[in-house]
């Protein structure tokens, strides 16, 4: 390809990459659909990080594993529904191989045929805090991010069947390197209550209309998960190991302010209710609500970070590579978004935030898809399979179906992320005279929160708050 030809002549034995770091970063920052990079990490020492190698390197260090049942119910196995053990990688490998030594070890209560185990979201900087030289085994500089290494990455180790429920990540885009086995893992930010491997279509009928983008990731491949794409991840090999890094985007700064506002509203209002009402309003990964004081501290820190970023961004403005026309287009889109207050269906995923360059449909034709950059194409709901990464592009229905999700990674929860566009009242909720039943007109706290934490409302409040702080 042209990008490969632009490199200096390769030395004997040197790995030649299909894209320059500059071109790779351009693809990562502009592409708004999932894709897989091939032949980009052949010289990374991290490709040798199989389970046996890591077990020897960590030398008896214990890490926490999450355990879940391999049987599939209608409800996703969220983190609070799982069991946890602390074990060494050596003990994990022995358990996964069915060795007798596991009868008395940390996995002794969990039969391998019935359970999967998952060491998820392990910061490499912590695992290898006494071995910092291992950070350089991961070279995200090849993707155009100089200085980013294993220190800014996380490690995922799991057995067959280990999975992360369907979710989207609130911040940044995601690069996932597969090291051993097939299919990586990811932490979660905003959960869906839909178990996409066994959906309850009576409870979530709109899920029939979703379109899955399915890919099986193999060792040496790097998956790009764009910002705000729903995805489900499951291991389909006996042992899988992957490494990921979240790439920060300009849009993240305002999103953190919105997250702080949402968390304050939800915690303040729901904490005032009778705790015995049985309403599980907390995020499925959290066990208790944060105090108002802590939430207020986070809001102030988020606002301060936003203005620091804005100041730094303004000082770099003359060096921007964006054309004046593009900047005017971005500003126009921002104004329209504020004035209209809503977005057409399908528009949200392409230009939900405008901090970086706005994606243009014609740019898709300029993306160098081919043997070194594979598109993750959509499949029908019937043909998608367990054990693949299902990256949900058309997320409107998942957003409507999602209840009890988390906006961001800091405890904040809400009953519903986006209000349904279906304003029709079901027939069984109507009185004989055609008016809604009295029982249906009694508004609840959740009804109020559904309106307050609507993304459009939160975005408006965030902008007003930032304007007030700026003054």
XYZ file of C-alpha atoms in Angstrom:
471
model
C 0.000 0.000 0.000
C 1.053 3.615 -0.391
C 1.502 4.035 3.346
C 3.908 1.096 3.518
C 5.884 2.438 0.602
C 6.350 5.774 2.358
C 8.496 4.127 5.033
C 12.250 4.188 4.852
C 13.743 0.902 3.504
C 13.372 -1.804 6.121
C 16.472 -3.261 7.698
C 16.926 -7.039 7.472
C 14.436 -8.705 9.800
C 12.666 -5.437 10.561
C 8.883 -5.497 10.711
C 7.293 -3.366 7.981
C 3.890 -1.972 8.919
C 1.139 -1.257 6.402
C 0.405 2.202 7.840
C 2.584 4.947 9.246
C 1.796 6.084 12.811
C 0.380 9.327 11.428
C -1.935 7.535 9.017
C -3.024 5.037 11.668
C -3.946 7.812 14.082
C -5.895 9.563 11.347
C -7.896 6.371 10.783
C -8.522 5.840 14.502
C -9.692 9.397 15.028
C -11.899 9.662 11.966
C -13.391 6.204 11.522
C -16.802 5.945 13.182
C -17.396 2.246 12.644
C -15.566 -0.759 14.115
C -12.584 -2.105 12.199
C -9.699 -4.520 12.711
C -6.048 -3.623 12.103
C -3.851 -6.467 10.849
C -0.053 -6.737 10.559
C 0.562 -3.758 12.832
C 2.014 -5.391 15.959
C 4.167 -8.227 14.647
C 7.262 -6.878 16.421
C 5.571 -6.150 19.769
C 7.082 -8.219 22.616
C 3.594 -8.293 24.184
C 2.564 -10.877 21.593
C 4.526 -13.369 23.703
C 2.381 -12.663 26.769
C 0.579 -16.000 26.809
C -0.802 -17.374 30.073
C 2.191 -19.580 30.873
C 4.643 -16.745 30.228
C 2.681 -14.311 32.407
C 2.385 -16.939 35.135
C 6.172 -17.271 35.240
C 6.737 -13.499 35.142
C 4.232 -12.736 37.898
C 5.752 -15.538 39.981
C 2.942 -16.286 42.428
C 1.339 -12.835 42.458
C -2.390 -13.102 43.116
C -5.017 -11.299 41.053
C -8.790 -11.193 41.371
C -10.956 -13.341 39.102
C -14.670 -12.872 38.492
C -16.628 -16.131 38.136
C -19.956 -16.616 36.390
C -22.144 -19.498 35.328
C -21.831 -20.808 31.793
C -25.590 -21.296 31.605
C -27.361 -18.434 29.839
C -30.425 -16.866 31.387
C -32.529 -13.953 30.202
C -30.710 -11.537 32.534
C -27.042 -10.607 31.917
C -24.514 -11.714 34.536
C -23.537 -8.325 35.884
C -20.536 -7.991 38.171
C -22.610 -7.894 41.349
C -24.196 -11.227 40.375
C -20.817 -12.954 40.078
C -18.495 -14.597 42.589
C -14.875 -13.533 43.156
C -11.661 -15.286 44.138
C -8.036 -14.217 44.426
C -5.653 -16.634 42.782
C -2.370 -16.899 40.926
C -2.259 -17.455 37.190
C -0.732 -20.852 37.915
C -3.833 -21.809 39.933
C -6.082 -20.444 37.191
C -4.311 -22.521 34.548
C -4.499 -25.656 36.701
C -8.240 -25.107 37.228
C -8.869 -24.515 33.529
C -7.068 -27.782 32.750
C -9.002 -29.747 35.375
C -5.956 -30.651 37.484
C -6.610 -32.401 40.843
C -4.640 -29.725 42.702
C -7.645 -27.402 42.292
C -9.717 -29.472 44.712
C -8.270 -27.497 47.625
C -7.355 -24.211 45.917
C -9.257 -20.935 45.488
C -11.291 -22.417 42.627
C -12.283 -25.532 44.598
C -15.937 -24.470 44.924
C -16.323 -23.787 41.205
C -16.576 -26.700 38.803
C -14.842 -25.822 35.542
C -17.611 -27.372 33.441
C -20.155 -25.020 35.040
C -18.210 -21.785 35.556
C -16.010 -19.366 33.651
C -13.347 -17.177 35.225
C -12.311 -13.722 34.164
C -9.468 -11.492 35.388
C -10.876 -8.335 33.844
C -9.749 -4.743 33.738
C -6.346 -5.251 35.353
C -4.135 -2.179 35.132
C -0.782 -3.261 33.769
C 0.866 -0.415 35.686
C -0.276 -2.058 38.929
C 0.330 -5.683 37.991
C 3.875 -4.910 36.850
C 4.568 -2.064 39.289
C 7.830 -3.776 40.297
C 8.698 -4.606 36.670
C 8.250 -1.311 34.752
C 10.431 -2.566 31.897
C 7.446 -4.624 30.746
C 5.521 -1.448 29.919
C 7.593 -1.085 26.748
C 6.369 -4.444 25.422
C 3.264 -2.549 24.285
C 3.883 0.161 21.683
C 0.814 2.234 20.943
C 3.202 4.744 19.358
C 2.850 2.613 16.216
C -0.784 3.771 16.166
C 0.209 7.433 16.372
C 0.175 7.881 20.145
C 3.793 8.488 21.185
C 4.604 7.734 24.777
C 1.578 5.463 25.244
C 2.672 2.008 26.381
C 1.595 -0.720 28.762
C 1.490 1.853 31.527
C -1.712 3.245 29.964
C -3.191 -0.168 29.154
C -5.208 -2.897 30.835
C -4.925 -6.677 30.760
C -7.758 -9.198 30.387
C -7.425 -12.934 31.038
C -10.343 -15.335 30.839
C -11.517 -18.877 30.280
C -13.987 -20.120 27.690
C -17.385 -18.494 28.104
C -16.127 -15.506 30.090
C -17.994 -12.427 28.972
C -18.793 -8.777 29.493
C -22.514 -7.869 29.192
C -23.624 -5.566 26.406
C -22.474 -2.033 27.149
C -20.996 1.112 25.707
C -17.989 3.069 26.927
C -18.723 6.641 27.912
C -15.296 8.009 27.099
C -12.857 7.797 24.260
C -12.432 5.147 21.617
C -10.922 1.772 22.341
C -8.012 -0.178 20.849
C -7.960 -3.875 21.773
C -5.008 -6.155 21.012
C -5.630 -9.890 21.057
C -2.649 -11.853 22.406
C -3.860 -15.410 23.043
C -7.033 -17.156 22.001
C -9.894 -15.428 20.264
C -12.093 -12.552 21.459
C -10.990 -9.813 23.850
C -12.751 -8.349 26.845
C -13.748 -4.882 27.943
C -14.847 -3.020 31.039
C -18.287 -1.544 31.016
C -19.631 1.955 31.281
C -23.287 2.021 30.364
C -25.052 -1.310 30.642
C -28.045 -2.664 28.795
C -30.438 -5.004 30.585
C -30.754 -6.984 27.373
C -28.849 -10.270 27.347
C -28.017 -10.205 23.660
C -27.070 -13.906 23.618
C -30.529 -14.830 24.904
C -32.733 -11.731 24.596
C -36.089 -11.516 26.346
C -38.046 -10.253 23.358
C -41.293 -10.064 25.319
C -39.705 -7.589 27.700
C -37.540 -5.859 25.078
C -39.423 -6.172 21.757
C -37.464 -3.370 20.054
C -34.325 -5.471 20.264
C -35.614 -7.322 17.185
C -34.732 -4.223 15.160
C -31.066 -4.046 16.149
C -28.231 -4.816 13.757
C -25.132 -6.577 15.075
C -21.632 -6.113 13.705
C -19.826 -9.368 14.502
C -16.114 -10.149 14.453
C -13.900 -12.905 15.840
C -10.617 -11.357 16.913
C -7.482 -13.498 16.538
C -3.992 -13.082 18.048
C -2.061 -10.163 16.574
C -5.178 -8.274 15.489
C -6.224 -4.935 16.972
C -9.905 -4.012 17.162
C -11.020 -0.381 17.034
C -14.216 0.213 18.990
C -15.436 3.751 18.199
C -16.920 5.998 20.831
C -20.381 5.069 22.129
C -20.787 1.807 20.218
C -22.650 -0.903 22.114
C -20.679 -4.139 22.325
C -20.757 -7.576 23.931
C -17.601 -9.659 24.362
C -17.173 -13.379 24.951
C -14.224 -15.771 24.956
C -14.532 -18.743 22.618
C -11.175 -20.406 23.368
C -10.008 -22.216 26.540
C -7.713 -19.313 27.506
C -7.812 -15.801 26.082
C -5.558 -12.830 26.797
C -5.990 -9.322 25.447
C -4.637 -5.841 26.083
C -6.532 -2.631 25.533
C -6.057 1.115 25.810
C -8.702 3.823 25.803
C -7.781 6.767 23.604
C -8.959 10.091 25.003
C -11.108 12.327 22.819
C -11.875 16.016 23.140
C -15.553 15.201 23.633
C -14.699 13.384 26.868
C -14.167 16.632 28.788
C -17.729 17.867 28.437
C -19.026 14.307 28.883
C -17.400 14.135 32.332
C -19.233 17.299 33.368
C -22.487 15.750 32.147
C -21.683 12.566 34.051
C -21.109 14.494 37.276
C -24.437 16.326 36.894
C -26.272 13.071 36.238
C -24.699 11.377 39.220
C -25.602 14.244 41.545
C -29.231 14.235 40.402
C -29.731 10.496 40.609
C -27.973 10.012 43.946
C -29.726 12.981 45.544
C -33.225 12.048 44.432
C -33.056 8.270 44.776
C -31.273 8.403 48.136
C -34.225 10.356 49.521
C -36.596 7.482 48.775
C -37.460 4.680 51.149
C -34.633 2.149 50.672
C -37.049 -0.725 51.302
C -39.055 -0.065 48.145
C -37.004 -2.717 46.338
C -36.074 -0.505 43.391
C -32.575 -1.599 42.291
C -31.478 1.820 41.084
C -27.750 1.400 41.656
C -25.554 0.431 38.751
C -25.069 -3.380 38.602
C -21.345 -2.913 39.274
C -21.827 -0.729 42.369
C -22.855 -1.653 45.908
C -23.590 1.745 47.449
C -24.287 5.343 46.469
C -21.688 8.075 46.868
C -22.383 11.011 49.166
C -23.527 14.415 47.967
C -20.226 15.940 49.127
C -18.180 13.514 47.027
C -20.431 14.042 44.015
C -20.060 17.812 44.343
C -16.277 17.464 44.527
C -16.308 15.408 41.358
C -18.463 17.994 39.567
C -16.062 20.801 40.463
C -13.065 18.731 39.371
C -14.778 17.903 36.074
C -15.545 21.580 35.409
C -11.991 22.600 36.294
C -10.554 19.925 33.994
C -12.843 21.105 31.195
C -11.546 24.683 31.377
C -7.933 23.527 31.611
C -8.434 21.491 28.451
C -10.218 24.381 26.734
C -7.389 26.773 27.567
C -4.767 24.346 26.287
C -6.853 23.692 23.191
C -7.178 27.394 22.400
C -3.424 27.888 22.687
C -2.882 25.122 20.127
C -5.560 26.388 17.752
C -3.148 28.009 15.228
C -1.508 24.613 14.775
C -4.775 22.886 14.013
C -4.827 20.891 10.797
C -8.549 21.370 10.332
C -9.592 23.673 7.540
C -11.578 26.835 8.201
C -14.490 25.299 6.324
C -14.435 22.241 8.563
C -14.314 24.387 11.704
C -17.313 26.374 10.465
C -19.159 23.131 9.759
C -18.461 21.899 13.277
C -19.678 25.165 14.789
C -22.795 25.038 12.633
C -23.531 21.490 13.769
C -23.132 22.546 17.395
C -25.584 25.429 16.941
C -28.126 23.216 15.220
C -27.818 20.620 17.942
C -28.545 23.222 20.622
C -31.362 24.863 18.695
C -33.191 21.742 17.566
C -32.616 19.802 20.758
C -32.814 16.445 19.050
C -31.053 14.473 16.363
C -32.367 12.404 13.474
C -32.225 8.628 13.869
C -28.782 7.300 13.074
C -27.183 10.739 13.364
C -26.123 10.374 16.986
C -23.503 7.698 16.401
C -21.765 9.533 13.586
C -21.547 12.974 15.145
C -22.687 12.610 18.738
C -19.834 14.812 19.942
C -17.890 17.362 17.959
C -14.682 17.748 19.968
C -12.554 16.089 17.285
C -13.034 16.219 13.541
C -16.601 15.706 12.420
C -17.009 12.519 10.495
C -18.207 12.942 6.930
C -19.852 10.168 4.972
C -17.567 10.722 2.003
C -14.544 10.162 4.253
C -15.522 6.520 4.536
C -14.545 6.065 0.909
C -11.066 7.400 1.717
C -10.445 4.859 4.499
C -7.903 2.328 3.151
C -9.883 -0.842 3.841
C -8.182 -3.985 2.608
C -6.096 -6.865 3.972
C -4.517 -4.624 6.619
C -7.734 -2.884 7.755
C -10.863 -5.026 7.885
C -14.367 -3.639 8.154
C -16.606 -5.159 10.813
C -19.700 -5.621 8.721
C -23.287 -5.814 9.991
C -25.073 -9.120 10.259
C -28.708 -9.959 10.722
C -29.792 -10.777 14.254
C -30.343 -14.398 13.213
C -26.795 -14.945 11.933
C -24.901 -13.391 14.828
C -23.232 -16.006 17.012
C -22.131 -16.427 20.584
C -18.428 -15.982 21.072
C -18.091 -13.001 18.788
C -17.735 -9.329 19.537
C -21.125 -7.850 18.701
C -20.580 -4.136 18.231
C -23.962 -2.492 18.034
C -24.022 0.354 15.559
C -27.729 1.118 15.337
C -28.055 1.715 19.047
C -31.356 3.549 19.220
C -33.315 0.509 20.297
C -30.689 -0.589 22.780
C -30.782 2.896 24.277
C -34.549 2.759 24.596
C -34.408 -0.759 26.043
C -31.615 0.054 28.457
C -32.673 0.470 32.070
C -30.399 0.822 35.060
C -27.382 1.777 33.013
C -24.396 3.766 34.168
C -23.350 7.050 32.608
C -19.597 6.942 32.926
C -17.457 4.923 35.293
C -18.261 6.618 38.582
C -21.300 5.110 40.312
C -23.870 7.249 38.549
C -26.995 5.413 37.429
C -30.250 6.214 35.755
C -33.440 4.414 34.929
C -33.400 5.104 31.201
C -30.811 6.723 28.978
C -33.007 8.043 26.207
C -36.737 8.546 26.303
C -38.682 6.431 23.873
C -40.079 8.136 20.795
C -43.142 5.930 21.040
C -45.731 8.155 22.691
C -48.644 5.748 22.246
C -50.269 4.432 25.430
C -50.808 0.638 25.350
C -54.421 -0.432 25.052
C -54.442 -2.237 28.405
C -53.520 1.019 30.114
C -56.604 2.849 28.817
C -59.974 3.271 30.490
C -63.122 2.532 28.513
C -63.521 6.225 27.703
C -60.122 6.270 26.009
C -58.260 8.121 28.777
C -55.271 6.644 30.626
C -56.012 4.607 33.757
C -55.752 6.518 37.017
C -53.092 4.063 38.175
C -51.016 4.943 35.134
C -51.165 8.706 35.685
C -49.510 8.569 39.128
C -45.975 9.706 38.405
C -43.085 8.069 40.208
C -39.591 9.239 41.091
C -38.280 7.220 38.170
C -40.616 9.026 35.787
C -39.124 12.320 36.933
C -35.577 10.990 36.599
C -36.292 9.688 33.107
C -36.903 13.296 32.094
C -34.161 14.914 34.155
C -31.364 12.640 32.965
C -32.387 12.653 29.337
C -29.129 13.339 27.458
C -30.528 16.467 25.836
C -31.507 17.904 29.228
C -28.190 17.016 30.827
C -26.283 18.494 27.873
C -28.217 21.765 28.194
C -27.617 21.910 31.964
C -23.905 21.239 31.445
C -23.612 24.069 28.926
C -25.486 26.468 31.218
C -23.303 25.462 34.135
C -20.107 25.935 32.126
C -21.297 29.352 30.943
C -22.067 30.351 34.535
C -18.637 29.162 35.694
C -16.889 30.915 32.803
C -18.481 34.218 33.816
